[in-house]
mmCIF file of C-alpha atoms in Angstrom:
data_model
loop_
_atom_site.group_PDB
_atom_site.id
_atom_site.type_symbol
_atom_site.label_atom_id
_atom_site.label_comp_id
_atom_site.label_asym_id
_atom_site.label_seq_id
_atom_site.Cartn_x
_atom_site.Cartn_y
_atom_site.Cartn_z
ATOM 1 C CA UNK U 1 0.016 0.005 0.209
ATOM 2 C CA UNK U 2 1.716 3.405 -1.464
ATOM 3 C CA UNK U 3 0.573 6.398 0.309
ATOM 4 C CA UNK U 4 1.280 9.585 -0.708
ATOM 5 C CA UNK U 5 0.156 12.318 1.863
ATOM 6 C CA UNK U 6 -2.385 15.505 0.320
ATOM 7 C CA UNK U 7 -0.059 18.620 -0.359
ATOM 8 C CA UNK U 8 -3.026 21.216 0.571
ATOM 9 C CA UNK U 9 -6.558 20.914 3.866
ATOM 10 C CA UNK U 10 -9.336 21.446 1.731
ATOM 11 C CA UNK U 11 -12.225 22.544 3.515
ATOM 12 C CA UNK U 12 -15.574 20.776 4.441
ATOM 13 C CA UNK U 13 -17.714 24.315 5.954
ATOM 14 C CA UNK U 14 -16.380 24.354 9.107
ATOM 15 C CA UNK U 15 -14.627 21.227 9.169
ATOM 16 C CA UNK U 16 -11.105 20.440 7.525
ATOM 17 C CA UNK U 17 -10.664 17.808 4.991
ATOM 18 C CA UNK U 18 -8.212 16.022 3.868
ATOM 19 C CA UNK U 19 -7.349 13.891 1.216
ATOM 20 C CA UNK U 20 -4.232 10.909 1.256
ATOM 21 C CA UNK U 21 -4.024 8.864 -1.917
ATOM 22 C CA UNK U 22 -3.338 5.026 -1.188
ATOM 23 C CA UNK U 23 -2.165 3.920 -3.949
ATOM 24 C CA UNK U 24 -4.249 5.396 -7.183
ATOM 25 C CA UNK U 25 -7.412 6.622 -5.077
ATOM 26 C CA UNK U 26 -7.881 8.707 -2.619
ATOM 27 C CA UNK U 27 -9.210 8.553 0.559
ATOM 28 C CA UNK U 28 -10.990 12.006 2.276
ATOM 29 C CA UNK U 29 -11.737 12.568 5.069
ATOM 30 C CA UNK U 30 -12.829 15.539 7.646
ATOM 31 C CA UNK U 31 -12.006 16.417 10.877
ATOM 32 C CA UNK U 32 -13.785 17.218 14.182
ATOM 33 C CA UNK U 33 -13.758 18.801 17.851
ATOM 34 C CA UNK U 34 -10.471 19.233 19.882
ATOM 35 C CA UNK U 35 -7.233 20.018 16.745
ATOM 36 C CA UNK U 36 -4.737 19.578 20.182
ATOM 37 C CA UNK U 37 -6.825 16.498 21.590
ATOM 38 C CA UNK U 38 -6.481 12.578 21.817
ATOM 39 C CA UNK U 39 -6.977 10.902 18.083
ATOM 40 C CA UNK U 40 -9.971 8.838 17.244
ATOM 41 C CA UNK U 41 -11.074 7.074 14.396
ATOM 42 C CA UNK U 42 -14.881 6.907 13.661
ATOM 43 C CA UNK U 43 -15.907 5.319 11.213
ATOM 44 C CA UNK U 44 -19.846 6.366 9.575
ATOM 45 C CA UNK U 45 -22.635 2.942 8.577
ATOM 46 C CA UNK U 46 -23.928 2.276 5.800
ATOM 47 C CA UNK U 47 -24.707 4.125 3.300
ATOM 48 C CA UNK U 48 -22.742 7.022 4.870
ATOM 49 C CA UNK U 49 -20.517 9.507 4.856
ATOM 50 C CA UNK U 50 -17.584 11.716 7.268
ATOM 51 C CA UNK U 51 -20.378 13.925 7.714
ATOM 52 C CA UNK U 52 -21.652 11.891 10.019
ATOM 53 C CA UNK U 53 -18.244 12.786 12.123
ATOM 54 C CA UNK U 54 -20.279 15.982 12.993
ATOM 55 C CA UNK U 55 -22.307 13.811 15.412
ATOM 56 C CA UNK U 56 -18.924 13.649 17.533
ATOM 57 C CA UNK U 57 -17.784 17.442 17.660
ATOM 58 C CA UNK U 58 -19.614 18.732 20.372
ATOM 59 C CA UNK U 59 -18.167 15.711 23.234
ATOM 60 C CA UNK U 60 -14.532 15.573 21.577
ATOM 61 C CA UNK U 61 -14.032 19.133 22.365
ATOM 62 C CA UNK U 62 -15.307 18.786 25.547
ATOM 63 C CA UNK U 63 -13.595 15.533 26.577
ATOM 64 C CA UNK U 64 -10.294 17.653 24.187
ATOM 65 C CA UNK U 65 -10.414 14.554 21.032
ATOM 66 C CA UNK U 66 -9.711 15.681 17.704
ATOM 67 C CA UNK U 67 -12.480 13.047 15.078
ATOM 68 C CA UNK U 68 -11.239 11.499 11.830
ATOM 69 C CA UNK U 69 -14.354 10.590 10.091
ATOM 70 C CA UNK U 70 -12.766 9.470 6.617
ATOM 71 C CA UNK U 71 -15.545 8.683 3.871
ATOM 72 C CA UNK U 72 -14.370 5.154 3.176
ATOM 73 C CA UNK U 73 -13.910 4.169 -0.377
ATOM 74 C CA UNK U 74 -17.332 5.103 -2.750
ATOM 75 C CA UNK U 75 -18.773 7.485 -0.650
ATOM 76 C CA UNK U 76 -18.214 11.335 -0.241
ATOM 77 C CA UNK U 77 -15.039 12.733 -1.425
ATOM 78 C CA UNK U 78 -13.316 9.373 -2.036
ATOM 79 C CA UNK U 79 -12.886 7.512 -4.874
ATOM 80 C CA UNK U 80 -14.775 4.510 -5.817
ATOM 81 C CA UNK U 81 -13.296 1.021 -5.612
ATOM 82 C CA UNK U 82 -15.406 -1.579 -6.481
ATOM 83 C CA UNK U 83 -14.106 -4.509 -6.085
ATOM 84 C CA UNK U 84 -12.506 -3.632 -2.427
ATOM 85 C CA UNK U 85 -12.868 -6.632 0.021
ATOM 86 C CA UNK U 86 -13.407 -5.471 4.108
ATOM 87 C CA UNK U 87 -9.669 -6.395 5.010
ATOM 88 C CA UNK U 88 -8.949 -4.235 1.963
ATOM 89 C CA UNK U 89 -10.750 -1.271 3.219
ATOM 90 C CA UNK U 90 -9.370 -1.179 6.854
ATOM 91 C CA UNK U 91 -6.102 -1.020 5.296
ATOM 92 C CA UNK U 92 -7.359 1.615 3.756
ATOM 93 C CA UNK U 93 -8.273 3.868 6.960
ATOM 94 C CA UNK U 94 -5.777 2.889 8.088
ATOM 95 C CA UNK U 95 -4.217 5.497 5.983
ATOM 96 C CA UNK U 96 -5.888 7.654 7.686
ATOM 97 C CA UNK U 97 -3.343 8.089 10.619
ATOM 98 C CA UNK U 98 -0.134 7.592 8.571
ATOM 99 C CA UNK U 99 -1.149 10.588 6.959
ATOM 100 C CA UNK U 100 -2.795 12.593 10.413
ATOM 101 C CA UNK U 101 0.943 12.151 11.535
ATOM 102 C CA UNK U 102 -0.792 9.690 14.849
ATOM 103 C CA UNK U 103 1.120 6.398 15.517
ATOM 104 C CA UNK U 104 -1.937 5.870 16.790
ATOM 105 C CA UNK U 105 -5.748 6.797 18.350
ATOM 106 C CA UNK U 106 -9.418 4.866 19.242
ATOM 107 C CA UNK U 107 -11.361 3.735 17.325
ATOM 108 C CA UNK U 108 -15.557 3.948 17.555
ATOM 109 C CA UNK U 109 -17.333 2.408 14.480
ATOM 110 C CA UNK U 110 -21.538 2.301 13.766
ATOM 111 C CA UNK U 111 -23.528 0.571 12.383
ATOM 112 C CA UNK U 112 -22.521 -0.848 8.974
ATOM 113 C CA UNK U 113 -19.084 0.453 10.282
ATOM 114 C CA UNK U 114 -18.790 -2.336 12.633
ATOM 115 C CA UNK U 115 -17.435 -5.632 9.766
ATOM 116 C CA UNK U 116 -14.323 -2.145 9.005
ATOM 117 C CA UNK U 117 -13.813 -1.276 12.673
ATOM 118 C CA UNK U 118 -13.113 -5.154 13.699
ATOM 119 C CA UNK U 119 -11.001 -5.324 10.477
ATOM 120 C CA UNK U 120 -8.685 -2.277 11.423
ATOM 121 C CA UNK U 121 -8.272 -3.254 14.762
ATOM 122 C CA UNK U 122 -7.328 -7.474 14.178
ATOM 123 C CA UNK U 123 -5.366 -6.156 11.565
ATOM 124 C CA UNK U 124 -3.755 -3.725 12.957
ATOM 125 C CA UNK U 125 -4.490 -3.458 16.667
ATOM 126 C CA UNK U 126 -0.510 -1.306 17.271
ATOM 127 C CA UNK U 127 -2.698 1.150 15.353
ATOM 128 C CA UNK U 128 -5.689 1.295 17.737
ATOM 129 C CA UNK U 129 -6.358 1.316 21.688
ATOM 130 C CA UNK U 130 -9.255 0.712 22.419
ATOM 131 C CA UNK U 131 -12.571 -0.886 19.626
ATOM 132 C CA UNK U 132 -16.502 1.035 20.407
ATOM 133 C CA UNK U 133 -18.968 -0.764 18.450
ATOM 134 C CA UNK U 134 -21.849 2.122 18.552
ATOM 135 C CA UNK U 135 -25.867 -0.002 16.838
ATOM 136 C CA UNK U 136 -22.699 -2.051 15.298
ATOM 137 C CA UNK U 137 -23.759 -4.356 12.274
ATOM 138 C CA UNK U 138 -24.098 -8.556 13.105
ATOM 139 C CA UNK U 139 -22.630 -11.267 10.957
ATOM 140 C CA UNK U 140 -25.545 -13.437 9.103
ATOM 141 C CA UNK U 141 -24.826 -16.355 10.610
ATOM 142 C CA UNK U 142 -25.593 -14.650 14.151
ATOM 143 C CA UNK U 143 -29.058 -13.193 12.685
ATOM 144 C CA UNK U 144 -31.410 -14.790 14.051
ATOM 145 C CA UNK U 145 -33.994 -12.042 13.104
ATOM 146 C CA UNK U 146 -32.345 -9.741 10.093
ATOM 147 C CA UNK U 147 -35.071 -7.289 9.452
ATOM 148 C CA UNK U 148 -36.706 -7.349 6.147
ATOM 149 C CA UNK U 149 -35.685 -4.396 4.618
ATOM 150 C CA UNK U 150 -32.160 -5.846 5.671
ATOM 151 C CA UNK U 151 -32.820 -8.868 3.637
ATOM 152 C CA UNK U 152 -34.199 -7.614 0.576
ATOM 153 C CA UNK U 153 -31.130 -4.981 0.230
ATOM 154 C CA UNK U 154 -28.834 -7.585 1.157
ATOM 155 C CA UNK U 155 -30.409 -9.816 -1.562
ATOM 156 C CA UNK U 156 -30.236 -6.998 -4.302
ATOM 157 C CA UNK U 157 -26.882 -5.826 -3.670
ATOM 158 C CA UNK U 158 -25.816 -9.458 -4.909
ATOM 159 C CA UNK U 159 -27.923 -9.804 -7.280
ATOM 160 C CA UNK U 160 -28.976 -6.778 -8.788
ATOM 161 C CA UNK U 161 -26.630 -3.565 -8.191
ATOM 162 C CA UNK U 162 -27.804 -1.975 -10.853
ATOM 163 C CA UNK U 163 -31.002 -1.819 -9.815
ATOM 164 C CA UNK U 164 -30.326 -1.806 -5.784
ATOM 165 C CA UNK U 165 -28.079 2.109 -6.439
ATOM 166 C CA UNK U 166 -30.680 3.267 -8.686
ATOM 167 C CA UNK U 167 -32.883 2.723 -6.013
ATOM 168 C CA UNK U 168 -30.944 4.469 -3.834
ATOM 169 C CA UNK U 169 -30.529 8.042 -5.750
ATOM 170 C CA UNK U 170 -33.774 7.705 -6.669
ATOM 171 C CA UNK U 171 -34.075 7.421 -2.286
ATOM 172 C CA UNK U 172 -31.915 10.139 -2.335
ATOM 173 C CA UNK U 173 -33.676 12.582 -4.948
ATOM 174 C CA UNK U 174 -36.279 12.817 -2.219
ATOM 175 C CA UNK U 175 -34.459 12.851 0.675
ATOM 176 C CA UNK U 176 -33.107 16.444 -0.250
ATOM 177 C CA UNK U 177 -36.820 17.278 -0.973
ATOM 178 C CA UNK U 178 -37.715 16.802 2.461
ATOM 179 C CA UNK U 179 -37.788 17.420 6.062
ATOM 180 C CA UNK U 180 -35.171 15.885 7.576
ATOM 181 C CA UNK U 181 -37.705 13.252 9.610
ATOM 182 C CA UNK U 182 -38.066 11.754 6.617
ATOM 183 C CA UNK U 183 -34.019 10.542 6.278
ATOM 184 C CA UNK U 184 -33.613 10.167 10.485
ATOM 185 C CA UNK U 185 -36.781 7.302 9.330
ATOM 186 C CA UNK U 186 -34.779 5.222 8.277
ATOM 187 C CA UNK U 187 -32.815 4.827 11.643
ATOM 188 C CA UNK U 188 -35.000 5.358 14.106
ATOM 189 C CA UNK U 189 -37.979 2.989 15.755
ATOM 190 C CA UNK U 190 -40.724 5.709 16.578
ATOM 191 C CA UNK U 191 -39.792 8.510 13.519
ATOM 192 C CA UNK U 192 -37.554 11.308 14.410
ATOM 193 C CA UNK U 193 -39.600 12.884 17.410
ATOM 194 C CA UNK U 194 -37.352 12.894 19.963
ATOM 195 C CA UNK U 195 -33.817 13.379 17.765
ATOM 196 C CA UNK U 196 -32.633 16.492 17.685
ATOM 197 C CA UNK U 197 -33.345 19.577 15.364
ATOM 198 C CA UNK U 198 -29.046 20.265 14.657
ATOM 199 C CA UNK U 199 -28.262 15.724 14.055
ATOM 200 C CA UNK U 200 -30.881 15.125 12.261
ATOM 201 C CA UNK U 201 -30.265 17.454 9.917
ATOM 202 C CA UNK U 202 -26.674 15.974 10.405
ATOM 203 C CA UNK U 203 -28.146 12.992 9.811
ATOM 204 C CA UNK U 204 -29.894 13.904 6.463
ATOM 205 C CA UNK U 205 -26.537 15.546 4.747
ATOM 206 C CA UNK U 206 -24.991 12.693 5.923
ATOM 207 C CA UNK U 207 -27.490 10.457 4.000
ATOM 208 C CA UNK U 208 -27.671 12.607 0.445
ATOM 209 C CA UNK U 209 -23.608 12.920 0.275
ATOM 210 C CA UNK U 210 -23.326 8.709 0.154
ATOM 211 C CA UNK U 211 -26.166 7.807 -2.645
ATOM 212 C CA UNK U 212 -26.883 11.620 -3.858
ATOM 213 C CA UNK U 213 -24.198 11.040 -6.490
ATOM 214 C CA UNK U 214 -22.798 7.122 -6.863
ATOM 215 C CA UNK U 215 -24.569 4.590 -4.655
ATOM 216 C CA UNK U 216 -22.165 2.328 -5.443
ATOM 217 C CA UNK U 217 -20.101 2.014 -2.471
ATOM 218 C CA UNK U 218 -23.462 1.421 -0.552
ATOM 219 C CA UNK U 219 -24.140 -2.006 -2.615
ATOM 220 C CA UNK U 220 -20.408 -3.146 -2.461
ATOM 221 C CA UNK U 221 -20.805 -2.651 1.638
ATOM 222 C CA UNK U 222 -24.716 -4.138 1.768
ATOM 223 C CA UNK U 223 -22.652 -7.034 -0.682
ATOM 224 C CA UNK U 224 -20.008 -7.511 2.532
ATOM 225 C CA UNK U 225 -22.908 -6.954 5.288
ATOM 226 C CA UNK U 226 -24.157 -10.702 3.164
ATOM 227 C CA UNK U 227 -20.968 -12.664 3.448
ATOM 228 C CA UNK U 228 -19.457 -10.809 6.468
ATOM 229 C CA UNK U 229 -17.794 -14.371 8.211
ATOM 230 C CA UNK U 230 -15.109 -12.307 10.893
ATOM 231 C CA UNK U 231 -12.696 -14.452 13.111
ATOM 232 C CA UNK U 232 -14.148 -15.202 16.254
ATOM 233 C CA UNK U 233 -11.393 -13.925 18.479
ATOM 234 C CA UNK U 234 -11.461 -10.838 17.330
ATOM 235 C CA UNK U 235 -9.296 -8.754 17.973
ATOM 236 C CA UNK U 236 -6.384 -8.208 20.114
ATOM 237 C CA UNK U 237 -7.262 -4.532 22.186
ATOM 238 C CA UNK U 238 -10.090 -3.531 24.492
ATOM 239 C CA UNK U 239 -13.548 -3.658 22.645
ATOM 240 C CA UNK U 240 -16.702 -2.345 24.036
ATOM 241 C CA UNK U 241 -20.478 -3.052 22.100
ATOM 242 C CA UNK U 242 -23.421 -0.293 22.633
ATOM 243 C CA UNK U 243 -26.785 -1.360 21.406
ATOM 244 C CA UNK U 244 -30.058 -0.075 21.738
ATOM 245 C CA UNK U 245 -32.456 -2.281 24.070
ATOM 246 C CA UNK U 246 -35.345 -0.948 21.235
ATOM 247 C CA UNK U 247 -32.226 -0.956 17.633
ATOM 248 C CA UNK U 248 -35.451 -2.277 14.974
ATOM 249 C CA UNK U 249 -32.027 -2.294 12.458
ATOM 250 C CA UNK U 250 -30.453 -3.786 14.307
ATOM 251 C CA UNK U 251 -31.369 -6.456 17.000
ATOM 252 C CA UNK U 252 -29.627 -6.300 19.971
ATOM 253 C CA UNK U 253 -30.066 -10.029 20.983
ATOM 254 C CA UNK U 254 -28.396 -10.644 17.929
ATOM 255 C CA UNK U 255 -25.964 -8.020 18.672
ATOM 256 C CA UNK U 256 -25.205 -9.728 22.445
ATOM 257 C CA UNK U 257 -24.385 -12.875 20.447
ATOM 258 C CA UNK U 258 -22.490 -11.118 18.135
ATOM 259 C CA UNK U 259 -20.083 -9.702 21.843
ATOM 260 C CA UNK U 260 -20.800 -13.218 22.896
ATOM 261 C CA UNK U 261 -17.720 -14.222 20.969
ATOM 262 C CA UNK U 262 -15.261 -11.951 21.663
ATOM 263 C CA UNK U 263 -13.494 -12.609 25.170
ATOM 264 C CA UNK U 264 -13.477 -9.865 27.435
ATOM 265 C CA UNK U 265 -15.580 -7.345 25.419
ATOM 266 C CA UNK U 266 -17.451 -5.584 27.141
ATOM 267 C CA UNK U 267 -21.807 -4.570 26.176
ATOM 268 C CA UNK U 268 -23.595 -1.912 27.300
ATOM 269 C CA UNK U 269 -27.104 -1.987 26.651
ATOM 270 C CA UNK U 270 -29.014 1.904 26.334
ATOM 271 C CA UNK U 271 -32.657 1.567 27.368
ATOM 272 C CA UNK U 272 -35.424 2.248 25.202
ATOM 273 C CA UNK U 273 -32.761 3.351 22.298
ATOM 274 C CA UNK U 274 -33.514 2.760 18.614
ATOM 275 C CA UNK U 275 -30.474 2.212 16.257
ATOM 276 C CA UNK U 276 -29.920 6.678 15.633
ATOM 277 C CA UNK U 277 -30.876 6.646 19.659
ATOM 278 C CA UNK U 278 -28.444 4.492 21.218
ATOM 279 C CA UNK U 279 -25.503 6.513 18.826
ATOM 280 C CA UNK U 280 -26.840 10.000 20.158
ATOM 281 C CA UNK U 281 -26.446 8.726 23.458
ATOM 282 C CA UNK U 282 -23.759 6.418 23.232
ATOM 283 C CA UNK U 283 -21.285 9.436 22.370
ATOM 284 C CA UNK U 284 -20.865 11.368 25.438
ATOM 285 C CA UNK U 285 -19.738 7.721 27.111
ATOM 286 C CA UNK U 286 -17.776 6.892 24.361
ATOM 287 C CA UNK U 287 -15.451 10.229 23.101
ATOM 288 C CA UNK U 288 -14.901 10.559 26.912
ATOM 289 C CA UNK U 289 -14.130 7.156 27.466
ATOM 290 C CA UNK U 290 -11.610 6.542 24.674
ATOM 291 C CA UNK U 291 -9.585 9.384 26.130
ATOM 292 C CA UNK U 292 -9.836 7.959 29.643
ATOM 293 C CA UNK U 293 -8.220 4.874 27.787
ATOM 294 C CA UNK U 294 -5.712 6.191 26.625
ATOM 295 C CA UNK U 295 -4.471 8.517 29.204
ATOM 296 C CA UNK U 296 -4.067 5.349 31.195
ATOM 297 C CA UNK U 297 -1.860 3.818 29.043
ATOM 298 C CA UNK U 298 0.555 7.273 28.601
ATOM 299 C CA UNK U 299 0.502 6.894 32.813
ATOM 300 C CA UNK U 300 3.207 5.438 34.017
ATOM 301 C CA UNK U 301 2.939 2.820 36.269
#
């Protein structure tokens, strides 16, 4: 893997945006939080983009954490890589740390980012201090109650990817005309009433950035999810799962079974929280714990 650093910074609203080249492909990432803080790599869901990292911004500033939020290949400002594997995706994400001159960082993976977070921590344990999986996807073999919409997306990604991409682009076009609540409803159980307006706006922007142009990356990752069979021993670093009891996208029973496969992994249940609600409630806890974990590791014995 050849890494070339971007010569200049761009801007993503008020968040610094950089592009690092991995071989002949560009990987874009935004920064949130404290620019001098404890480093943390945040992985968006499927579909998703770097823009979701804004949900961590306030907590990251409060806890003095510097958040790197990349676009996985094919999303947002990152170049497409249609035949990438989960492992190749994980390797490309590590290039973000190299570009930022960060030797090691915390790692947080949300929803469909879970396969790539676990792969990155397993393949590059020296680069990560701890992994938090929030509302994380579950391998098909451990999910007895995969929601019908998820089964349909996985089936279309395997058999009719062009149709899936067209449907996602159409959904993005329609969502662009509607209130953010229409997008938020995809990630909640009871609608958007309990989601703050600023968070709802971030979720809408994230979705449009992910599939508003070329939705091929989403099809790639839905195929990954349908075939995902990770190593059961997991990464040799601390792993903690955070999940809502009312998550209709990834039911909590499957998440518990998955967590049980990792020796020593912890599991936090957010009572009454759905898929997005668990992320919103977990962010302050996760960001603060990531900083504390790193400070503890750096303190003299």
